Structures are given as C-alpha cells and as structure tokens.
Short mmCIF file of C-alpha atoms in Angstrom, two decimals:
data_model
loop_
_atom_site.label_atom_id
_atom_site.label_comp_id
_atom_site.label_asym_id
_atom_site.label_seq_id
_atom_site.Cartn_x
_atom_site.Cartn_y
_atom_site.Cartn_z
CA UNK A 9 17.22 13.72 0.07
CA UNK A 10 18.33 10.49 1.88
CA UNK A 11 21.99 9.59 2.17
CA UNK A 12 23.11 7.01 -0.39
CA UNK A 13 23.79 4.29 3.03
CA UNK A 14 20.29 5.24 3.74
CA UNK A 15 18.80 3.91 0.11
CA UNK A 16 21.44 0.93 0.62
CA UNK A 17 20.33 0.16 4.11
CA UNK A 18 16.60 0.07 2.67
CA UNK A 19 16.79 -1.92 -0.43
CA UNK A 20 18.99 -4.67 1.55
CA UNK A 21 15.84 -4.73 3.76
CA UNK A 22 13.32 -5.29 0.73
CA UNK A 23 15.84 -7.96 -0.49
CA UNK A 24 15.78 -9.69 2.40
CA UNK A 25 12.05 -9.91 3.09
CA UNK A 26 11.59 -10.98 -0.71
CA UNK A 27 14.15 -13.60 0.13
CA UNK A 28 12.17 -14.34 3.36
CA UNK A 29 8.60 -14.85 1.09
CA UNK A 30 10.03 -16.83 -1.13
CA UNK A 31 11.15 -19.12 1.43
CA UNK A 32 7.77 -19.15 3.19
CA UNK A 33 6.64 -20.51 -0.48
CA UNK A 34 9.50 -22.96 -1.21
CA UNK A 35 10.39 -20.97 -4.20
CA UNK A 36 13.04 -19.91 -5.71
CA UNK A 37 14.64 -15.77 -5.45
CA UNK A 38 16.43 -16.40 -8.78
CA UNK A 39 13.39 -15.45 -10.87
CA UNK A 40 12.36 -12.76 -8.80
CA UNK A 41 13.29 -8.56 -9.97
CA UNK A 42 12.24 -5.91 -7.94
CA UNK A 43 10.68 -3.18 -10.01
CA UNK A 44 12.37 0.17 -8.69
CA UNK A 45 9.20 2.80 -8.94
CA UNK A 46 10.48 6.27 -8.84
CA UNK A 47 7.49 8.51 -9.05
CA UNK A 48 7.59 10.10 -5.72
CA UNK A 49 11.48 9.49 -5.72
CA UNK A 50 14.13 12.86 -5.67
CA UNK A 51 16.87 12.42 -8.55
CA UNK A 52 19.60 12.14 -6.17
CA UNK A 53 17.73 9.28 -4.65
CA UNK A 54 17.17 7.42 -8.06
CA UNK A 55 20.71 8.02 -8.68
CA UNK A 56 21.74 6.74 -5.17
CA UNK A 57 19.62 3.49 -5.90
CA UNK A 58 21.16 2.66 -9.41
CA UNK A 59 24.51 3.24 -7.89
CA UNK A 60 24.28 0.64 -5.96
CA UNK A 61 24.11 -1.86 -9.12
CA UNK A 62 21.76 -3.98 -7.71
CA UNK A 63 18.71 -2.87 -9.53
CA UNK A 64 17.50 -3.85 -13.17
CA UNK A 65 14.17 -2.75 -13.68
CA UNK A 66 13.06 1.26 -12.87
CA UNK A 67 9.21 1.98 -13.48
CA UNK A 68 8.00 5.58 -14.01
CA UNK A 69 5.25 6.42 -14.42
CA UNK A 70 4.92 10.00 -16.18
CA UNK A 71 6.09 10.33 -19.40
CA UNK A 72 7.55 13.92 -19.78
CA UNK A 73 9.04 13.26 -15.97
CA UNK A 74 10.90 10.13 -17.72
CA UNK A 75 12.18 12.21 -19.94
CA UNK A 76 13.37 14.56 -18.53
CA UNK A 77 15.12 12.10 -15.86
CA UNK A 78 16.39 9.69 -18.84
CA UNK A 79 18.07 11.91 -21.18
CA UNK A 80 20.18 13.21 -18.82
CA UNK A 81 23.46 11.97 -19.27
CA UNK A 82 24.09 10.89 -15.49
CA UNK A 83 21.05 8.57 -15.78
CA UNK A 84 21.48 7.32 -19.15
CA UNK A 85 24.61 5.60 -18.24
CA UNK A 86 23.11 3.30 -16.05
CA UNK A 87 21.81 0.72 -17.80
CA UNK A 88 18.59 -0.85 -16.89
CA UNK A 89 15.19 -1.69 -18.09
CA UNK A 90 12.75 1.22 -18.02
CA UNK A 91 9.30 0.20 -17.61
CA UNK A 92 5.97 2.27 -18.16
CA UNK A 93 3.91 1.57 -15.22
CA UNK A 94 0.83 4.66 -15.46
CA UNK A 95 -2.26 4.78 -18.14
CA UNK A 96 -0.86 5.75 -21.48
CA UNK A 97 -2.19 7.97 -23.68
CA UNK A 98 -2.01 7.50 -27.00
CA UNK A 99 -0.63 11.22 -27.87
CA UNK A 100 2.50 9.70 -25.84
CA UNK A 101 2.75 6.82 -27.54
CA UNK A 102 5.61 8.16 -29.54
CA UNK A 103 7.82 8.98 -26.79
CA UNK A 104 6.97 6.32 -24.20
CA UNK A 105 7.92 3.82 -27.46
CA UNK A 106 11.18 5.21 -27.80
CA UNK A 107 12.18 5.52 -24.08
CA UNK A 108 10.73 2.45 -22.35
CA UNK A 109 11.91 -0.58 -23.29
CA UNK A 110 8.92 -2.28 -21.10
CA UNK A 111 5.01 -0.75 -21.02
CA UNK A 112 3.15 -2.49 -18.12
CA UNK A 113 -0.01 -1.23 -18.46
CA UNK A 114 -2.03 -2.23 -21.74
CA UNK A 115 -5.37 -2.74 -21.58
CA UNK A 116 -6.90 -1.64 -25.20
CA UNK A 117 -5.85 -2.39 -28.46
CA UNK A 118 -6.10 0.74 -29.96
CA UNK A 119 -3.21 2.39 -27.68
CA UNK A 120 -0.99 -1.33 -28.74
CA UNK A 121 -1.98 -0.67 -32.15
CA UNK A 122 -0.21 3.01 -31.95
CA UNK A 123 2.60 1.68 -29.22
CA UNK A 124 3.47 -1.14 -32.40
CA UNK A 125 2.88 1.49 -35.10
CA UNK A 126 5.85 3.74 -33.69
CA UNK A 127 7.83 0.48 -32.62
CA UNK A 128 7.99 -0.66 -35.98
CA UNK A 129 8.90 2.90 -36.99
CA UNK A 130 11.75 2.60 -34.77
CA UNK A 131 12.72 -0.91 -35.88
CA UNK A 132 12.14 -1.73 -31.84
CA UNK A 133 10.69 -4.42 -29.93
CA UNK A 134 8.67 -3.19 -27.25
CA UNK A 135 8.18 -5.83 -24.24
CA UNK A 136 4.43 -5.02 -23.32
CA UNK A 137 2.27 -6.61 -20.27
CA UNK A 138 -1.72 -6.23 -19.44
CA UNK A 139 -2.86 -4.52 -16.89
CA UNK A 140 -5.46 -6.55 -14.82
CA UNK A 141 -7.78 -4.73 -12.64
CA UNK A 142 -8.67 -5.88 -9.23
CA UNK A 143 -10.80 -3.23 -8.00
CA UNK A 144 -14.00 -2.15 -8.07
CA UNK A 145 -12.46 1.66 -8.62
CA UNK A 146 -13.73 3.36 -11.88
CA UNK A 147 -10.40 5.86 -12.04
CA UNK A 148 -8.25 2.92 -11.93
CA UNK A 149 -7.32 1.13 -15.64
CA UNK A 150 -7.51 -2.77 -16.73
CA UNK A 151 -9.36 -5.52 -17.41
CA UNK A 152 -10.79 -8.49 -15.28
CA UNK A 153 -9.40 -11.62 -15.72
CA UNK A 154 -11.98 -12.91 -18.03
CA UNK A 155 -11.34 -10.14 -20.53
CA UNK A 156 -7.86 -10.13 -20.47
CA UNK A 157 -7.41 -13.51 -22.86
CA UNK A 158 -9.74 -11.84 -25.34
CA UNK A 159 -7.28 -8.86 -25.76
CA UNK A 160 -4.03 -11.53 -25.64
CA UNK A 161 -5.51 -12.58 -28.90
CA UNK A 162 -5.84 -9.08 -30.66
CA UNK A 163 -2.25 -8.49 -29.58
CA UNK A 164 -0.47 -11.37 -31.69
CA UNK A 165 -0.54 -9.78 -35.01
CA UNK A 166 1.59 -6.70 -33.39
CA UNK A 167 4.70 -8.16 -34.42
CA UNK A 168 6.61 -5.36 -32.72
CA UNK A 169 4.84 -5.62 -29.41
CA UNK A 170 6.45 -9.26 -26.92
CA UNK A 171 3.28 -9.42 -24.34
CA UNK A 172 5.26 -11.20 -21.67
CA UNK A 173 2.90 -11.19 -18.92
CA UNK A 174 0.41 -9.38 -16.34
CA UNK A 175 0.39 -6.69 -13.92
CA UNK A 176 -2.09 -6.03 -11.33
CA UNK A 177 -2.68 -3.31 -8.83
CA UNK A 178 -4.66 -4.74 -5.60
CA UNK A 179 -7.05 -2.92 -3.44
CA UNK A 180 -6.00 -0.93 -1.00
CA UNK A 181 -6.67 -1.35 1.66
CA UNK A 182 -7.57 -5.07 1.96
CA UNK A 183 -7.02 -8.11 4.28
CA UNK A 184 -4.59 -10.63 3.56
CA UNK A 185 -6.78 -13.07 3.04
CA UNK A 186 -8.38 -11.22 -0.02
CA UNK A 187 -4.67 -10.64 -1.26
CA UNK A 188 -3.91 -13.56 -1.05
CA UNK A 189 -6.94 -14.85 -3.20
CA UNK A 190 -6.91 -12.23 -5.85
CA UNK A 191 -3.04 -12.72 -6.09
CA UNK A 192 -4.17 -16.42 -6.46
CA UNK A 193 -5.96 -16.10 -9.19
CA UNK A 194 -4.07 -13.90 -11.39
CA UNK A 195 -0.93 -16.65 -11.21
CA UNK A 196 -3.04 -19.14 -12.28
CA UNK A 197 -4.35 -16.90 -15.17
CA UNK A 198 -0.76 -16.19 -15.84
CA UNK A 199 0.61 -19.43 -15.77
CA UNK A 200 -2.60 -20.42 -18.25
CA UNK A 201 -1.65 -17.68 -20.32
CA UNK A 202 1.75 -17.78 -20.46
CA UNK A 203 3.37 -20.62 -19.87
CA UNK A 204 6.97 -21.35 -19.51
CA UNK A 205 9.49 -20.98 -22.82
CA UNK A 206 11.96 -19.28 -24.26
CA UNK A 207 10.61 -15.72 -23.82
CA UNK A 208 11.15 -14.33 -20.44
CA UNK A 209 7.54 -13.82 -19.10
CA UNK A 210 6.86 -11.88 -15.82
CA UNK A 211 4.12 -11.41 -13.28
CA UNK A 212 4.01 -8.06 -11.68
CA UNK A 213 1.93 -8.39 -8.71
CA UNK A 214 2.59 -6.15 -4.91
CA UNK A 215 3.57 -2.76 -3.72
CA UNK A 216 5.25 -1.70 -1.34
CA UNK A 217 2.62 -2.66 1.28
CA UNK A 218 1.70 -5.92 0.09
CA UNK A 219 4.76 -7.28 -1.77
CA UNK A 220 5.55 -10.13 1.10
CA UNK A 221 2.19 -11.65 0.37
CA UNK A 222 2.36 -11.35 -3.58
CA UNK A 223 6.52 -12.74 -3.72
CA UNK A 224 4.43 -15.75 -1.27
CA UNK A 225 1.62 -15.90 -4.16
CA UNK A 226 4.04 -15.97 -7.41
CA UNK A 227 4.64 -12.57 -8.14
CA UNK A 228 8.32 -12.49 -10.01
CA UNK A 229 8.41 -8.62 -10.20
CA UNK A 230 7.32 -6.47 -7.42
CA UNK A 231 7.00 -2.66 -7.95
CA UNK A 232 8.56 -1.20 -4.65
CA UNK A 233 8.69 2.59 -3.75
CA UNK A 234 7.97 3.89 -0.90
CA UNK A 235 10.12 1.39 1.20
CA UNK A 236 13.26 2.05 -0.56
CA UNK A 237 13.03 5.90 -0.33
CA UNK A 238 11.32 6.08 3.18
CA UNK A 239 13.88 7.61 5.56
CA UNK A 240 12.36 4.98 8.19
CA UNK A 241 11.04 1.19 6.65
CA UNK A 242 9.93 0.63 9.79
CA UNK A 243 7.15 3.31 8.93
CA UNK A 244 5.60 2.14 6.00
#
C-alpha cells in the first residue's frame, strides 16, 4: 500500500505533465479528464486517490472486481463516473449496465444491442465509446478506423446507448513517431465523427507510458495507472 501523500505526490505529477502537453500543443487543459484505471490498484490506494477529490472518471476493467469494489459503502460515496474499459461479454451485460455509467470498449453490435436491452430495462442512459484497434495483435479487441463509421451507424437506433466518442489502445512498444501518427489519425476520425455540440464527446487515447504524446495529439481523456500507484514515477 502507498501512503495517501504518496498517491497525492503522483497524481500532481501526471497533472502537471498533462498541463505541460497541452501547452506544447497550444491547447487548452480545461477539456482534458484523466481516466483513473484501477486494475492493478490496492483498495486503500483507490480510496487514497478519490480522497483527494481531484478525480472524476475511474475505469475498471473486471466486472465482478467492480463490484465488489463499488458496492461497498466506502466507495460508493464518492461520486464519480465509472467507466468499463476491458472486452465485455455479453453474459455481463446486465451488471456492467447497471454499475458503469460509461462502457469504453464497444466494438460489435450484438453486445450494444444487449448493453441497450438492459439499459432500457433500467430506464438508464448508458454513455458508450468504440474501441479502435491499432495493433496488429489478434487477442486485443476493436475495429480499424475504416470500420468503425459502419458500426456508428448500427448504434443510432439504441436509444438508450449516447456513443460519445473513441478509445484506442496503441502498440506497445512503439516509437514516437508512430504514436504520434496513429494518435493522428484517430483525432481526425473523431473530430469527423463527432463533431462538436451539445453532447459531451471524448477521445480516449494514452497510457501511462504514452499519455504526453496522446494529451500533444488531442486525446481529452487519458487512462493513467501505473504512474499514479507506482511508489517511484520516476520508474515507469
């Protein structure tokens, strides 16, 4: 476990170097969430990290480990946005619909069609983004950016379902460079596909290794782990 400074200390670090990117770009920080992912993270660490008031978003990405975590009274009273961030199956559609209030990582219809099913059943709106692939990996889930606008389409008549943007996972590891053109691409995509209104729309691009170069690219909501639980930033 890592003292509570210790999870302070780090996630004033990752603010600062998001502050520092968005500079580099001549953009703005005001638009830009980090995405607290807790997989690897102890409870008392999560808890130390929502204590500190400065997070909105957490993403998890097991859904019985959620649960568990969620419906515990000491975490429920924080209130934040709990996103989905793994592959879904569709035999935890159910709970993932009632607990998240954000699932990051569509990329079929038929799991949406069973995520709006139990939405509706809920009376819920579910805030739902694709998942864009950028590897070459067969284990890892999404679709390329040419497919992606194809499955936009299906989504509209899931009335319970708000798609409100992409996520992509880059490979790892790569040279800046490459980041820097894949991240490229998916913005534009992103600003094709979703364009500015009254819905809030996000792009979830960079990890903990790569977030610098994705906050320079466009990305408004890094998923950060490792660096806020790491008893030493300098490390990872």
């Amino acid at each position: 476990m890592k003292t509570a400074g210790k999870i302070s200390q780090n996630l004033q670090k990752v603010q600062k170097c998001i502050e520092n990117a968005a500079s580099r770009a001549k953009s703005q920080t005001d638009g830009i969430d980090i995405l607290a992912v807790t997989k690897y993270a102890s409870d008392q660490d999560v808890l130390a990290l929502l204590q500190t008031g400065k997070i909105k978003h957490i993403g998890e990405s097991r859904v019985q480990q959620a649960l568990t975590r969620w419906t515990n009274p000491t975490f429920a009273k924080h209130h934040v946005y709990k996103h989905f961030i793994g592959h879904l199956q569709k035999n935890k559609a159910a709970q993932a619909a009632k607990l998240f209030d954000f699932i990051d990582s569509i990329d079929d219809i038929h799991t949406a069609q069973v995520l709006d099913m139990h939405a509706e059943k809920l009376n819920k709106k579910l805030f739902v983004m694709v998942q864009i692939k950028l590897t070459d990996r067969q284990t890892q889930s999404g679709l390329s950016l040419q497919e992606a606008p194809k499955l936009l389409l299906q989504l509209k008549p899931l009335h319970h379902l708000i798609v409100c943007g992409y996520m992509a996972i880059a490979p790892h590891p790569a040279e800046t460079a490459q980041l820097r053109e894949l991240f490229s691409q998916v913005k534009m995509a992103f600003e094709r596909d979703f364009p500015p209104g009254p819905q809030p729309r996000y792009l979830s691009l960079g990890m903990s290794e790569d977030f610098e170069i994705a906050v320079e690219e466009g990305s408004t909501l890094p998923r950060i782990g490792s660096m806020l639980f790491a008893e030493n930033t300098e490390e990872v």
